[in-house]
Amino acid sequence: MRKNSIKNTRINQEVQRELSSLLLTEVKDPRIAPMTSVSAVEVAPDLKTAKVFISVLGDEETKAGTMKGIKSAAPFLRSQLAKTLNLRNTPELRFVLDDSIEYGIRMTNMIASMQISEEEADESGEEEA
């Protein structure tokens, strides 16, 4: 199975959906922040490993605590995946902190503030003329 095959894409989506559901309903670790989401999953073509991208909204301390909590829950999450997904191999889960959502929000705010300052500059330029 190739990395970008249709089957691999479907498996990635299914693992992401299941992990999101498990984190929301089954994992009761208090270290895991309520604003935690699974932003993407990349399962290896041989189904041995999966890189799980976790997005956490909060400060650095919250992110670190959430990642520790998720890593300690990894065996439980893997066993639940084995029960719900019908895969030949249940992949070993490797969690990676994903800052892309926060980066996108920060860029959107910067663009919005630049547009506001340009509009204010245009308004002040029109008043002078």
Short mmCIF file of N, CA, C and O in Angstrom, two decimals:
data_model
loop_
_atom_site.label_atom_id
_atom_site.label_comp_id
_atom_site.label_asym_id
_atom_site.label_seq_id
_atom_site.Cartn_x
_atom_site.Cartn_y
_atom_site.Cartn_z
N MET A 1 0.85 -1.17 0.00
CA MET A 1 0.00 0.00 0.00
C MET A 1 0.90 1.24 0.00
O MET A 1 1.80 1.37 0.80
N ARG A 2 0.62 2.12 -0.93
CA ARG A 2 1.39 3.35 -1.00
C ARG A 2 0.91 4.37 0.02
O ARG A 2 -0.20 4.28 0.52
N LYS A 3 1.77 5.34 0.31
CA LYS A 3 1.46 6.32 1.36
C LYS A 3 0.21 7.13 1.04
O LYS A 3 -0.59 7.40 1.91
N ASN A 4 0.04 7.55 -0.20
CA ASN A 4 -1.09 8.42 -0.55
C ASN A 4 -2.21 7.67 -1.24
O ASN A 4 -2.99 8.26 -1.97
N SER A 5 -2.31 6.38 -1.03
CA SER A 5 -3.36 5.61 -1.68
C SER A 5 -4.72 5.93 -1.04
O SER A 5 -4.80 6.47 0.07
N ILE A 6 -5.77 5.56 -1.73
CA ILE A 6 -7.12 5.81 -1.22
C ILE A 6 -7.34 5.04 0.07
O ILE A 6 -7.93 5.55 1.02
N LYS A 7 -6.86 3.81 0.11
CA LYS A 7 -7.03 2.98 1.30
C LYS A 7 -6.31 3.62 2.50
O LYS A 7 -6.88 3.69 3.59
N ASN A 8 -5.11 4.09 2.30
CA ASN A 8 -4.36 4.72 3.39
C ASN A 8 -5.06 6.00 3.85
O ASN A 8 -5.13 6.27 5.05
N THR A 9 -5.59 6.78 2.92
CA THR A 9 -6.31 8.00 3.28
C THR A 9 -7.55 7.67 4.12
O THR A 9 -7.84 8.34 5.11
N ARG A 10 -8.27 6.62 3.74
CA ARG A 10 -9.46 6.21 4.50
C ARG A 10 -9.07 5.75 5.90
O ARG A 10 -9.76 6.06 6.88
N ILE A 11 -7.99 5.00 6.00
CA ILE A 11 -7.53 4.53 7.31
C ILE A 11 -7.13 5.72 8.19
O ILE A 11 -7.48 5.77 9.37
N ASN A 12 -6.42 6.69 7.61
CA ASN A 12 -6.04 7.90 8.35
C ASN A 12 -7.27 8.60 8.91
O ASN A 12 -7.30 8.98 10.08
N GLN A 13 -8.28 8.77 8.08
CA GLN A 13 -9.49 9.46 8.51
C GLN A 13 -10.23 8.67 9.58
O GLN A 13 -10.75 9.25 10.55
N GLU A 14 -10.29 7.37 9.43
CA GLU A 14 -11.01 6.54 10.41
C GLU A 14 -10.30 6.55 11.76
O GLU A 14 -10.94 6.66 12.80
N VAL A 15 -8.97 6.44 11.75
CA VAL A 15 -8.20 6.48 13.00
C VAL A 15 -8.37 7.85 13.66
O VAL A 15 -8.56 7.94 14.88
N GLN A 16 -8.33 8.92 12.87
CA GLN A 16 -8.51 10.26 13.41
C GLN A 16 -9.89 10.40 14.05
O GLN A 16 -10.02 10.91 15.17
N ARG A 17 -10.92 9.93 13.39
CA ARG A 17 -12.28 10.03 13.92
C ARG A 17 -12.42 9.25 15.23
O ARG A 17 -12.97 9.75 16.21
N GLU A 18 -11.88 8.04 15.26
CA GLU A 18 -11.97 7.21 16.46
C GLU A 18 -11.19 7.81 17.62
O GLU A 18 -11.67 7.82 18.76
N LEU A 19 -9.97 8.28 17.35
CA LEU A 19 -9.17 8.88 18.42
C LEU A 19 -9.83 10.14 18.97
O LEU A 19 -9.81 10.37 20.18
N SER A 20 -10.41 10.96 18.10
CA SER A 20 -11.11 12.16 18.55
C SER A 20 -12.25 11.78 19.48
O SER A 20 -12.44 12.39 20.55
N SER A 21 -13.00 10.78 19.08
CA SER A 21 -14.13 10.32 19.90
C SER A 21 -13.65 9.76 21.23
O SER A 21 -14.23 10.06 22.29
N LEU A 22 -12.59 8.96 21.21
CA LEU A 22 -12.06 8.38 22.45
C LEU A 22 -11.55 9.45 23.40
O LEU A 22 -11.78 9.38 24.61
N LEU A 23 -10.83 10.45 22.88
CA LEU A 23 -10.31 11.52 23.73
C LEU A 23 -11.45 12.31 24.36
O LEU A 23 -11.36 12.74 25.51
N LEU A 24 -12.52 12.47 23.63
CA LEU A 24 -13.65 13.25 24.12
C LEU A 24 -14.47 12.50 25.16
O LEU A 24 -14.88 13.07 26.16
N THR A 25 -14.67 11.19 24.94
CA THR A 25 -15.61 10.47 25.79
C THR A 25 -14.97 9.49 26.78
O THR A 25 -15.49 9.32 27.88
N GLU A 26 -13.90 8.84 26.41
CA GLU A 26 -13.37 7.73 27.22
C GLU A 26 -12.22 8.11 28.14
O GLU A 26 -12.10 7.57 29.22
N VAL A 27 -11.34 8.98 27.70
CA VAL A 27 -10.14 9.31 28.49
C VAL A 27 -10.53 10.32 29.56
O VAL A 27 -11.06 11.39 29.27
N LYS A 28 -10.25 9.98 30.81
CA LYS A 28 -10.66 10.82 31.94
C LYS A 28 -9.47 11.45 32.66
O LYS A 28 -9.58 11.82 33.83
N ASP A 29 -8.34 11.57 32.00
CA ASP A 29 -7.14 12.14 32.61
C ASP A 29 -7.34 13.65 32.82
O ASP A 29 -7.61 14.37 31.86
N PRO A 30 -7.18 14.16 34.05
CA PRO A 30 -7.39 15.60 34.28
C PRO A 30 -6.31 16.47 33.65
O PRO A 30 -6.51 17.68 33.51
N ARG A 31 -5.19 15.89 33.26
CA ARG A 31 -4.13 16.68 32.61
C ARG A 31 -4.51 17.10 31.20
O ARG A 31 -3.97 18.06 30.68
N ILE A 32 -5.41 16.36 30.58
CA ILE A 32 -5.79 16.65 29.19
C ILE A 32 -6.76 17.82 29.17
O ILE A 32 -7.83 17.76 29.77
N ALA A 33 -6.37 18.88 28.47
CA ALA A 33 -7.18 20.10 28.39
C ALA A 33 -8.47 19.84 27.63
O ALA A 33 -8.51 19.00 26.72
N PRO A 34 -9.54 20.54 27.99
CA PRO A 34 -10.81 20.34 27.30
C PRO A 34 -10.78 20.78 25.83
O PRO A 34 -11.53 20.26 25.01
N MET A 35 -9.92 21.73 25.51
CA MET A 35 -9.81 22.20 24.12
C MET A 35 -8.69 21.47 23.39
O MET A 35 -7.74 22.06 22.88
N THR A 36 -8.79 20.15 23.34
CA THR A 36 -7.81 19.30 22.68
C THR A 36 -8.48 18.61 21.51
O THR A 36 -9.58 18.10 21.64
N SER A 37 -7.80 18.60 20.36
CA SER A 37 -8.38 17.92 19.20
C SER A 37 -7.29 17.19 18.43
O SER A 37 -6.11 17.53 18.49
N VAL A 38 -7.71 16.18 17.70
CA VAL A 38 -6.81 15.44 16.82
C VAL A 38 -6.92 16.12 15.46
O VAL A 38 -7.95 16.02 14.78
N SER A 39 -5.86 16.82 15.05
CA SER A 39 -5.93 17.59 13.81
C SER A 39 -5.61 16.75 12.58
O SER A 39 -6.12 17.03 11.50
N ALA A 40 -4.80 15.72 12.73
CA ALA A 40 -4.47 14.85 11.59
C ALA A 40 -3.84 13.56 12.10
O ALA A 40 -3.34 13.50 13.22
N VAL A 41 -3.89 12.54 11.26
CA VAL A 41 -3.26 11.26 11.56
C VAL A 41 -2.58 10.77 10.28
O VAL A 41 -3.16 10.84 9.20
N GLU A 42 -1.35 10.29 10.42
CA GLU A 42 -0.62 9.70 9.30
C GLU A 42 -0.24 8.28 9.70
O GLU A 42 0.68 8.08 10.48
N VAL A 43 -0.96 7.30 9.15
CA VAL A 43 -0.66 5.90 9.42
C VAL A 43 0.34 5.43 8.37
O VAL A 43 0.19 5.71 7.18
N ALA A 44 1.37 4.73 8.82
CA ALA A 44 2.39 4.21 7.91
C ALA A 44 1.75 3.18 6.97
O ALA A 44 0.78 2.50 7.35
N PRO A 45 2.26 3.04 5.76
CA PRO A 45 1.68 2.07 4.81
C PRO A 45 1.64 0.64 5.33
O PRO A 45 0.75 -0.13 4.96
N ASP A 46 2.57 0.25 6.21
CA ASP A 46 2.58 -1.11 6.75
C ASP A 46 1.69 -1.25 7.99
O ASP A 46 1.62 -2.33 8.60
N LEU A 47 1.01 -0.17 8.40
CA LEU A 47 0.09 -0.14 9.55
C LEU A 47 0.78 -0.42 10.89
O LEU A 47 0.12 -0.80 11.85
N LYS A 48 2.08 -0.23 10.96
CA LYS A 48 2.80 -0.49 12.22
C LYS A 48 2.81 0.73 13.13
O LYS A 48 2.77 0.58 14.35
N THR A 49 2.88 1.92 12.57
CA THR A 49 2.93 3.14 13.37
C THR A 49 1.95 4.17 12.82
O THR A 49 1.58 4.13 11.65
N ALA A 50 1.56 5.07 13.69
CA ALA A 50 0.71 6.19 13.29
C ALA A 50 1.19 7.44 14.01
O ALA A 50 1.41 7.43 15.22
N LYS A 51 1.38 8.49 13.24
CA LYS A 51 1.76 9.78 13.82
C LYS A 51 0.46 10.57 13.98
O LYS A 51 -0.26 10.83 13.02
N VAL A 52 0.16 10.93 15.23
CA VAL A 52 -1.09 11.60 15.57
C VAL A 52 -0.76 13.05 15.94
O VAL A 52 -0.01 13.29 16.89
N PHE A 53 -1.32 13.99 15.19
CA PHE A 53 -1.08 15.40 15.44
C PHE A 53 -2.17 15.93 16.35
O PHE A 53 -3.35 15.88 16.04
N ILE A 54 -1.76 16.43 17.53
CA ILE A 54 -2.67 16.90 18.56
C ILE A 54 -2.58 18.42 18.64
O ILE A 54 -1.50 18.99 18.75
N SER A 55 -3.74 19.07 18.60
CA SER A 55 -3.81 20.52 18.73
C SER A 55 -4.44 20.86 20.08
O SER A 55 -5.50 20.35 20.42
N VAL A 56 -3.74 21.69 20.85
CA VAL A 56 -4.20 22.07 22.18
C VAL A 56 -4.28 23.59 22.24
O VAL A 56 -3.31 24.27 21.93
N LEU A 57 -5.43 24.09 22.65
CA LEU A 57 -5.59 25.53 22.81
C LEU A 57 -5.28 25.89 24.26
O LEU A 57 -5.92 25.38 25.18
N GLY A 58 -4.26 26.71 24.45
CA GLY A 58 -3.87 27.09 25.81
C GLY A 58 -2.41 27.50 25.86
O GLY A 58 -1.74 27.60 24.84
N ASP A 59 -1.92 27.72 27.08
CA ASP A 59 -0.52 28.12 27.25
C ASP A 59 0.40 26.91 27.18
O ASP A 59 -0.04 25.77 27.03
N GLU A 60 1.69 27.17 27.29
CA GLU A 60 2.69 26.10 27.16
C GLU A 60 2.56 25.04 28.25
O GLU A 60 2.75 23.85 28.00
N GLU A 61 2.22 25.46 29.46
CA GLU A 61 2.07 24.52 30.56
C GLU A 61 0.89 23.56 30.30
O GLU A 61 0.99 22.36 30.54
N THR A 62 -0.20 24.11 29.78
CA THR A 62 -1.37 23.29 29.44
C THR A 62 -1.03 22.30 28.34
O THR A 62 -1.42 21.13 28.41
N LYS A 63 -0.28 22.76 27.35
CA LYS A 63 0.12 21.88 26.24
C LYS A 63 1.00 20.74 26.73
O LYS A 63 0.79 19.59 26.36
N ALA A 64 1.96 21.07 27.59
CA ALA A 64 2.87 20.04 28.11
C ALA A 64 2.11 19.02 28.95
O ALA A 64 2.32 17.81 28.81
N GLY A 65 1.22 19.48 29.80
CA GLY A 65 0.42 18.57 30.62
C GLY A 65 -0.48 17.69 29.78
O GLY A 65 -0.63 16.49 30.05
N THR A 66 -1.08 18.28 28.76
CA THR A 66 -1.96 17.51 27.88
C THR A 66 -1.19 16.44 27.13
O THR A 66 -1.65 15.29 27.03
N MET A 67 -0.01 16.78 26.65
CA MET A 67 0.80 15.79 25.92
C MET A 67 1.23 14.65 26.84
O MET A 67 1.22 13.49 26.45
N LYS A 68 1.57 14.97 28.10
CA LYS A 68 1.93 13.91 29.06
C LYS A 68 0.73 13.01 29.31
O LYS A 68 0.85 11.78 29.37
N GLY A 69 -0.44 13.61 29.48
CA GLY A 69 -1.65 12.83 29.72
C GLY A 69 -2.01 11.93 28.55
O GLY A 69 -2.38 10.76 28.73
N ILE A 70 -1.88 12.46 27.35
CA ILE A 70 -2.21 11.67 26.16
C ILE A 70 -1.19 10.54 25.97
O ILE A 70 -1.57 9.41 25.65
N LYS A 71 0.08 10.84 26.20
CA LYS A 71 1.10 9.78 26.05
C LYS A 71 0.90 8.67 27.08
O LYS A 71 1.15 7.50 26.79
N SER A 72 0.45 9.02 28.27
CA SER A 72 0.20 7.98 29.27
C SER A 72 -1.05 7.18 28.93
O SER A 72 -1.19 6.03 29.36
N ALA A 73 -1.96 7.76 28.17
CA ALA A 73 -3.18 7.06 27.76
C ALA A 73 -3.00 6.30 26.45
O ALA A 73 -3.95 5.65 25.98
N ALA A 74 -1.82 6.35 25.85
CA ALA A 74 -1.59 5.73 24.54
C ALA A 74 -1.90 4.23 24.51
O ALA A 74 -2.56 3.76 23.57
N PRO A 75 -1.49 3.44 25.50
CA PRO A 75 -1.84 2.01 25.45
C PRO A 75 -3.35 1.77 25.48
O PRO A 75 -3.86 0.90 24.76
N PHE A 76 -4.06 2.55 26.29
CA PHE A 76 -5.52 2.44 26.34
C PHE A 76 -6.13 2.80 24.99
O PHE A 76 -7.02 2.10 24.48
N LEU A 77 -5.66 3.91 24.40
CA LEU A 77 -6.19 4.34 23.11
C LEU A 77 -5.94 3.29 22.02
O LEU A 77 -6.82 3.01 21.20
N ARG A 78 -4.76 2.70 22.05
CA ARG A 78 -4.43 1.68 21.05
C ARG A 78 -5.32 0.45 21.22
O ARG A 78 -5.80 -0.12 20.24
N SER A 79 -5.57 0.03 22.46
CA SER A 79 -6.43 -1.13 22.68
C SER A 79 -7.86 -0.85 22.24
O SER A 79 -8.53 -1.72 21.68
N GLN A 80 -8.33 0.37 22.47
CA GLN A 80 -9.68 0.73 22.03
C GLN A 80 -9.77 0.78 20.50
O GLN A 80 -10.78 0.39 19.91
N LEU A 81 -8.69 1.26 19.86
CA LEU A 81 -8.66 1.26 18.39
C LEU A 81 -8.72 -0.17 17.86
O LEU A 81 -9.40 -0.44 16.87
N ALA A 82 -8.01 -1.08 18.52
CA ALA A 82 -8.01 -2.48 18.09
C ALA A 82 -9.42 -3.07 18.18
O ALA A 82 -9.81 -3.89 17.33
N LYS A 83 -10.19 -2.65 19.18
CA LYS A 83 -11.55 -3.17 19.34
C LYS A 83 -12.51 -2.60 18.31
O LYS A 83 -13.41 -3.30 17.85
N THR A 84 -12.34 -1.33 17.95
CA THR A 84 -13.31 -0.67 17.08
C THR A 84 -12.97 -0.75 15.60
O THR A 84 -13.87 -0.81 14.77
N LEU A 85 -11.68 -0.75 15.27
CA LEU A 85 -11.27 -0.79 13.86
C LEU A 85 -10.86 -2.20 13.48
O LEU A 85 -10.17 -2.88 14.23
N ASN A 86 -11.26 -2.62 12.32
CA ASN A 86 -10.91 -3.95 11.84
C ASN A 86 -9.68 -3.84 10.94
O ASN A 86 -9.78 -3.81 9.72
N LEU A 87 -8.51 -3.76 11.58
CA LEU A 87 -7.24 -3.64 10.85
C LEU A 87 -6.38 -4.87 11.13
O LEU A 87 -6.49 -5.48 12.19
N ARG A 88 -5.55 -5.21 10.16
CA ARG A 88 -4.64 -6.34 10.35
C ARG A 88 -3.72 -6.08 11.53
O ARG A 88 -3.50 -6.93 12.38
N ASN A 89 -3.15 -4.89 11.58
CA ASN A 89 -2.29 -4.48 12.69
C ASN A 89 -2.87 -3.19 13.27
O ASN A 89 -3.28 -2.31 12.52
N THR A 90 -2.84 -3.09 14.57
CA THR A 90 -3.21 -1.82 15.20
C THR A 90 -1.93 -1.02 15.36
O THR A 90 -0.99 -1.48 15.99
N PRO A 91 -1.89 0.18 14.78
CA PRO A 91 -0.63 0.93 14.79
C PRO A 91 -0.23 1.42 16.17
O PRO A 91 -1.08 1.70 17.02
N GLU A 92 1.08 1.50 16.38
CA GLU A 92 1.62 2.11 17.58
C GLU A 92 1.45 3.61 17.42
O GLU A 92 1.79 4.18 16.38
N LEU A 93 0.91 4.28 18.43
CA LEU A 93 0.57 5.69 18.33
C LEU A 93 1.72 6.56 18.82
O LEU A 93 2.23 6.37 19.92
N ARG A 94 2.12 7.52 17.97
CA ARG A 94 3.13 8.51 18.33
C ARG A 94 2.47 9.88 18.24
O ARG A 94 1.96 10.26 17.19
N PHE A 95 2.47 10.60 19.35
CA PHE A 95 1.76 11.87 19.41
C PHE A 95 2.71 13.03 19.20
O PHE A 95 3.81 13.07 19.75
N VAL A 96 2.27 13.99 18.37
CA VAL A 96 3.06 15.17 18.04
C VAL A 96 2.18 16.39 18.28
O VAL A 96 1.01 16.41 17.86
N LEU A 97 2.71 17.40 18.96
CA LEU A 97 1.98 18.63 19.20
C LEU A 97 1.90 19.42 17.90
O LEU A 97 2.91 19.65 17.24
N ASP A 98 0.70 19.84 17.53
CA ASP A 98 0.45 20.56 16.28
C ASP A 98 0.02 21.99 16.61
O ASP A 98 -1.03 22.19 17.23
N ASP A 99 0.82 22.96 16.21
CA ASP A 99 0.51 24.37 16.48
C ASP A 99 -0.11 25.07 15.28
O ASP A 99 -0.22 26.30 15.27
N SER A 100 -0.52 24.34 14.26
CA SER A 100 -1.00 24.96 13.03
C SER A 100 -2.27 25.77 13.24
O SER A 100 -2.46 26.81 12.62
N ILE A 101 -3.17 25.32 14.11
CA ILE A 101 -4.42 26.05 14.34
C ILE A 101 -4.13 27.38 15.02
O ILE A 101 -4.64 28.43 14.60
N GLU A 102 -3.29 27.36 16.05
CA GLU A 102 -2.92 28.61 16.73
C GLU A 102 -2.17 29.54 15.78
O GLU A 102 -2.37 30.75 15.80
N TYR A 103 -1.32 28.97 14.93
CA TYR A 103 -0.58 29.78 13.95
C TYR A 103 -1.57 30.44 12.99
O TYR A 103 -1.44 31.63 12.68
N GLY A 104 -2.56 29.70 12.54
CA GLY A 104 -3.57 30.25 11.63
C GLY A 104 -4.36 31.37 12.28
O GLY A 104 -4.64 32.40 11.65
N ILE A 105 -4.73 31.18 13.55
CA ILE A 105 -5.47 32.22 14.27
C ILE A 105 -4.62 33.48 14.42
O ILE A 105 -5.09 34.60 14.21
N ARG A 106 -3.34 33.28 14.76
CA ARG A 106 -2.43 34.42 14.92
C ARG A 106 -2.26 35.18 13.60
O ARG A 106 -2.30 36.42 13.56
N MET A 107 -2.12 34.45 12.49
CA MET A 107 -1.97 35.10 11.18
C MET A 107 -3.24 35.84 10.79
O MET A 107 -3.19 36.95 10.25
N THR A 108 -4.39 35.26 11.06
CA THR A 108 -5.67 35.90 10.75
C THR A 108 -5.81 37.20 11.53
O THR A 108 -6.24 38.23 10.97
N ASN A 109 -5.43 37.19 12.80
CA ASN A 109 -5.49 38.40 13.62
C ASN A 109 -4.53 39.46 13.11
O ASN A 109 -4.86 40.65 13.10
N MET A 110 -3.34 39.05 12.67
CA MET A 110 -2.37 40.01 12.14
C MET A 110 -2.90 40.65 10.86
O MET A 110 -2.77 41.86 10.66
N ILE A 111 -3.48 39.85 9.98
CA ILE A 111 -4.03 40.38 8.72
C ILE A 111 -5.18 41.33 9.01
O ILE A 111 -5.28 42.41 8.41
N ALA A 112 -6.05 40.95 9.94
CA ALA A 112 -7.19 41.81 10.30
C ALA A 112 -6.70 43.13 10.87
O ALA A 112 -7.25 44.20 10.53
N SER A 113 -5.68 43.10 11.73
CA SER A 113 -5.18 44.35 12.32
C SER A 113 -4.51 45.23 11.26
O SER A 113 -4.63 46.45 11.31
N MET A 114 -3.87 44.62 10.27
CA MET A 114 -3.27 45.41 9.20
C MET A 114 -4.36 46.05 8.34
O MET A 114 -4.21 47.21 7.93
N GLN A 115 -5.44 45.33 8.08
CA GLN A 115 -6.53 45.89 7.29
C GLN A 115 -7.18 47.05 8.02
O GLN A 115 -7.51 48.07 7.42
N ILE A 116 -7.34 46.92 9.34
CA ILE A 116 -7.94 47.99 10.14
C ILE A 116 -7.04 49.22 10.11
O ILE A 116 -7.51 50.35 9.92
N SER A 117 -5.72 49.02 10.24
CA SER A 117 -4.81 50.17 10.24
C SER A 117 -4.75 50.82 8.86
O SER A 117 -4.64 52.04 8.76
N GLU A 118 -4.88 50.04 7.79
CA GLU A 118 -4.92 50.61 6.43
C GLU A 118 -6.19 51.42 6.23
O GLU A 118 -6.16 52.50 5.63
N GLU A 119 -7.31 50.92 6.73
CA GLU A 119 -8.58 51.65 6.61
C GLU A 119 -8.52 52.95 7.39
O GLU A 119 -9.01 53.98 6.93
N GLU A 120 -7.92 52.94 8.58
CA GLU A 120 -7.78 54.15 9.37
C GLU A 120 -6.88 55.15 8.67
O GLU A 120 -7.13 56.35 8.68
N ALA A 121 -5.80 54.66 8.03
CA ALA A 121 -4.90 55.54 7.30
C ALA A 121 -5.61 56.15 6.10
O ALA A 121 -5.43 57.33 5.79
N ASP A 122 -6.43 55.34 5.41
CA ASP A 122 -7.18 55.86 4.26
C ASP A 122 -8.18 56.93 4.70
O ASP A 122 -8.34 57.95 4.04
N GLU A 123 -8.86 56.70 5.83
CA GLU A 123 -9.82 57.66 6.33
C GLU A 123 -9.16 58.97 6.75
O GLU A 123 -9.66 60.05 6.48
N SER A 124 -8.01 58.88 7.38
CA SER A 124 -7.31 60.11 7.80
C SER A 124 -6.74 60.83 6.59
O SER A 124 -6.68 62.06 6.57
N GLY A 125 -6.37 60.11 5.54
CA GLY A 125 -5.87 60.72 4.32
C GLY A 125 -6.96 61.45 3.57
O GLY A 125 -6.74 62.49 2.96
N GLU A 126 -8.18 60.93 3.61
CA GLU A 126 -9.30 61.56 2.94
C GLU A 126 -9.71 62.83 3.65
O GLU A 126 -10.14 63.80 3.04
N GLU A 127 -9.59 62.83 4.99
CA GLU A 127 -9.98 64.03 5.75
C GLU A 127 -9.03 65.18 5.49
O GLU A 127 -9.44 66.34 5.47
N GLU A 128 -7.74 64.90 5.26
CA GLU A 128 -6.76 65.94 5.03
C GLU A 128 -6.93 66.55 3.65
O GLU A 128 -6.68 67.72 3.44
N ALA A 129 -7.36 65.79 2.65
CA ALA A 129 -7.45 66.28 1.28
C ALA A 129 -8.62 67.15 1.03
O ALA A 129 -9.39 67.59 1.70
#
